[in-house]
Amino acid sequence: MQTAVIVFPASNCDRDAAVALKKVTGRDPLLIWHRDTSIPGDVRFVVIPGGFSYGDYLRSGAIAARSPIIRDLVARAGTGLPVAGFCNGFQILTETGLLPGALLRNRGLKFVCRAQTLAVTNIESRYTSAYAGMDHVTFPVAHHDGNYFADDGTLNRLEQEGRVLFRYVGNPNGSARDIAGICNGAGNVFGMMPHPERAVDPLHGGTDGLGLFTSIVESL
Amino acid sequence: MKAVIHVGLKPGVLDPQGRAIARSLNNLGFDEVTGAKQGRVIELDLKETRAALAESRVREMCEQLLANTVIESYRIRIEA
């Protein structure tokens, strides 16, 4: 199965994402440069990787979200292509409007880098089905702007529609209602600040992240 | 002409940097400070010479890129 990772200047988890995708698909993903203008038609799943695209200038993810590739990404996501963003990738997805809300500076003002316990709050989604029977997972977090914000109406809707897929256990950044990961209404676009792609090998300290990739790939 | 754009967090959006600034000023003895907000100023040089047109274009720029209107509001000042 063909998958892809979008690469921006100063992405730094693009290779981690590529390794994770290869582990579950058996095939090297395409690395698509942000100045390209289209995602090949046979790509079935796209990852927006973590990093510090454009040095976090203006706002984290703001400049990347206006890159040439994004127009096609938004169009394809609108027709159902699964797209997942981790860390900076989540920030980029909120900046494109594919996911609601925004990521503010961490409440404690410090960069947070640690193993983070998450509660899996919905196992019915395309990104979490493999976690059936697992209440909690541990993924690394490493971010400065991970404080999820949305107005109360949006937060209520996310909760009512089962679109909060992960919550922090011990909130590291001040995120509203402990929200760690959300999906869009159609369930094909997902974003989270933690890094499942950095938890796919025993040498990473754990393999809890694999389930996220196997869930979405098996849904295709 | 020039456009000066002030972008700041909307009321009700937690501003931890502003809070830290206010607390630090209090620590220095400036007890009259009861709150602070940190924003950002962007100055643009424009080749447009008509102020009204310049302002409507800059407004578009704010909506499309310069501000994230989910969390931020902006003010535009056009200077000759």
Short mmCIF file of N, CA and C in Angstrom, two decimals, chain A residues 58-59 62-63 66 94-95 100-109 147 149-151 174, chain B residues 7 9 12-17 19-20 40 42 62-68 70-72:
data_model
loop_
_atom_site.label_atom_id
_atom_site.label_comp_id
_atom_site.label_asym_id
_atom_site.label_seq_id
_atom_site.Cartn_x
_atom_site.Cartn_y
_atom_site.Cartn_z
N LEU A 58 5.98 33.32 12.74
CA LEU A 58 4.61 33.83 12.78
C LEU A 58 3.79 33.08 13.82
N ARG A 59 3.41 31.83 13.54
CA ARG A 59 2.78 30.93 14.51
C ARG A 59 3.21 29.53 14.11
N ALA A 62 1.95 27.92 10.79
CA ALA A 62 1.20 28.89 9.97
C ALA A 62 1.72 28.96 8.54
N ILE A 63 3.03 29.02 8.38
CA ILE A 63 3.58 29.19 7.03
C ILE A 63 3.45 27.87 6.26
N ARG A 66 0.31 27.16 4.39
CA ARG A 66 0.07 27.89 3.13
C ARG A 66 1.05 27.43 2.05
N THR A 94 -4.54 22.28 12.11
CA THR A 94 -5.46 23.29 12.64
C THR A 94 -5.33 24.59 11.84
N GLU A 95 -4.11 24.93 11.43
CA GLU A 95 -3.92 26.16 10.64
C GLU A 95 -4.58 26.06 9.27
N PRO A 100 -10.49 21.61 13.88
CA PRO A 100 -10.87 22.84 14.58
C PRO A 100 -9.89 23.17 15.71
N GLY A 101 -9.95 24.43 16.16
CA GLY A 101 -9.16 24.86 17.31
C GLY A 101 -7.78 25.34 16.91
N ALA A 102 -6.95 25.53 17.94
CA ALA A 102 -5.59 26.02 17.73
C ALA A 102 -4.72 25.55 18.88
N LEU A 103 -3.41 25.57 18.66
CA LEU A 103 -2.46 25.16 19.70
C LEU A 103 -1.73 26.40 20.21
N LEU A 104 -1.95 26.71 21.49
CA LEU A 104 -1.33 27.87 22.11
C LEU A 104 -0.04 27.47 22.82
N ARG A 105 0.74 28.47 23.24
CA ARG A 105 1.90 28.24 24.09
C ARG A 105 1.49 27.39 25.31
N ASN A 106 2.34 26.45 25.69
CA ASN A 106 2.07 25.62 26.87
C ASN A 106 1.75 26.49 28.08
N ARG A 107 0.81 26.04 28.90
CA ARG A 107 0.42 26.85 30.05
C ARG A 107 1.61 27.17 30.95
N GLY A 108 2.51 26.21 31.13
CA GLY A 108 3.66 26.43 31.99
C GLY A 108 4.80 27.17 31.30
N LEU A 109 4.62 27.57 30.06
CA LEU A 109 5.59 28.33 29.26
C LEU A 109 6.86 27.56 28.93
N ASN A 147 -0.87 23.53 23.70
CA ASN A 147 -2.00 23.82 24.59
C ASN A 147 -3.26 23.97 23.73
N PHE A 149 -6.69 24.68 22.26
CA PHE A 149 -7.75 25.64 22.57
C PHE A 149 -8.83 25.58 21.51
N ALA A 150 -10.07 25.59 21.93
CA ALA A 150 -11.19 25.82 21.03
C ALA A 150 -12.30 26.41 21.89
N ASP A 151 -13.27 27.09 21.26
CA ASP A 151 -14.35 27.66 22.07
C ASP A 151 -15.22 26.52 22.63
N GLY A 174 -1.74 22.26 29.50
CA GLY A 174 -2.90 23.13 29.71
C GLY A 174 -4.02 22.94 28.71
N VAL B 7 -1.44 42.22 16.13
CA VAL B 7 -2.17 40.96 16.29
C VAL B 7 -2.07 40.54 17.76
N LEU B 9 -4.04 38.02 21.14
CA LEU B 9 -5.01 36.99 21.50
C LEU B 9 -6.35 37.63 21.82
N GLY B 12 -10.44 36.20 26.58
CA GLY B 12 -10.92 34.87 26.95
C GLY B 12 -9.97 33.76 26.56
N VAL B 13 -8.97 34.07 25.71
CA VAL B 13 -7.98 33.06 25.37
C VAL B 13 -6.82 33.20 26.35
N LEU B 14 -6.49 32.10 26.99
CA LEU B 14 -5.43 32.11 28.00
C LEU B 14 -4.13 32.63 27.38
N ASP B 15 -3.50 33.63 28.06
CA ASP B 15 -2.25 34.20 27.57
C ASP B 15 -1.18 34.02 28.64
N PRO B 16 -0.56 32.83 28.67
CA PRO B 16 0.39 32.56 29.75
C PRO B 16 1.61 33.49 29.72
N GLN B 17 1.98 33.95 28.54
CA GLN B 17 3.12 34.88 28.47
C GLN B 17 2.74 36.23 29.08
N ARG B 19 0.55 36.72 31.33
CA ARG B 19 0.43 36.55 32.78
C ARG B 19 1.81 36.57 33.44
N ALA B 20 2.78 35.93 32.77
CA ALA B 20 4.15 35.91 33.33
C ALA B 20 4.74 37.32 33.34
N ARG B 40 1.76 40.86 18.80
CA ARG B 40 2.86 40.96 17.86
C ARG B 40 2.53 42.08 16.88
N ILE B 42 3.32 43.66 13.09
CA ILE B 42 3.87 43.36 11.77
C ILE B 42 3.79 44.65 10.95
N CYS B 62 -4.56 39.56 6.67
CA CYS B 62 -4.75 39.16 8.07
C CYS B 62 -5.62 37.91 8.15
N GLU B 63 -6.70 37.90 7.38
CA GLU B 63 -7.61 36.77 7.42
C GLU B 63 -6.96 35.49 6.90
N GLN B 64 -6.10 35.65 5.87
CA GLN B 64 -5.52 34.46 5.24
C GLN B 64 -4.26 33.94 5.94
N LEU B 65 -3.48 34.85 6.54
CA LEU B 65 -2.20 34.40 7.08
C LEU B 65 -1.79 35.07 8.39
N LEU B 66 -1.89 36.41 8.45
CA LEU B 66 -1.20 37.11 9.52
C LEU B 66 -1.80 36.87 10.89
N ALA B 67 -3.11 36.60 10.94
CA ALA B 67 -3.74 36.28 12.22
C ALA B 67 -4.44 34.93 12.10
N ASN B 68 -4.46 34.20 13.20
CA ASN B 68 -5.29 32.99 13.26
C ASN B 68 -6.55 33.40 13.99
N VAL B 70 -9.10 32.07 14.90
CA VAL B 70 -9.66 31.19 15.94
C VAL B 70 -9.27 31.73 17.32
N ILE B 71 -8.07 32.28 17.42
CA ILE B 71 -7.57 32.72 18.73
C ILE B 71 -7.13 34.18 18.76
N GLU B 72 -6.98 34.79 17.59
CA GLU B 72 -6.39 36.13 17.56
C GLU B 72 -7.31 37.15 16.90
#
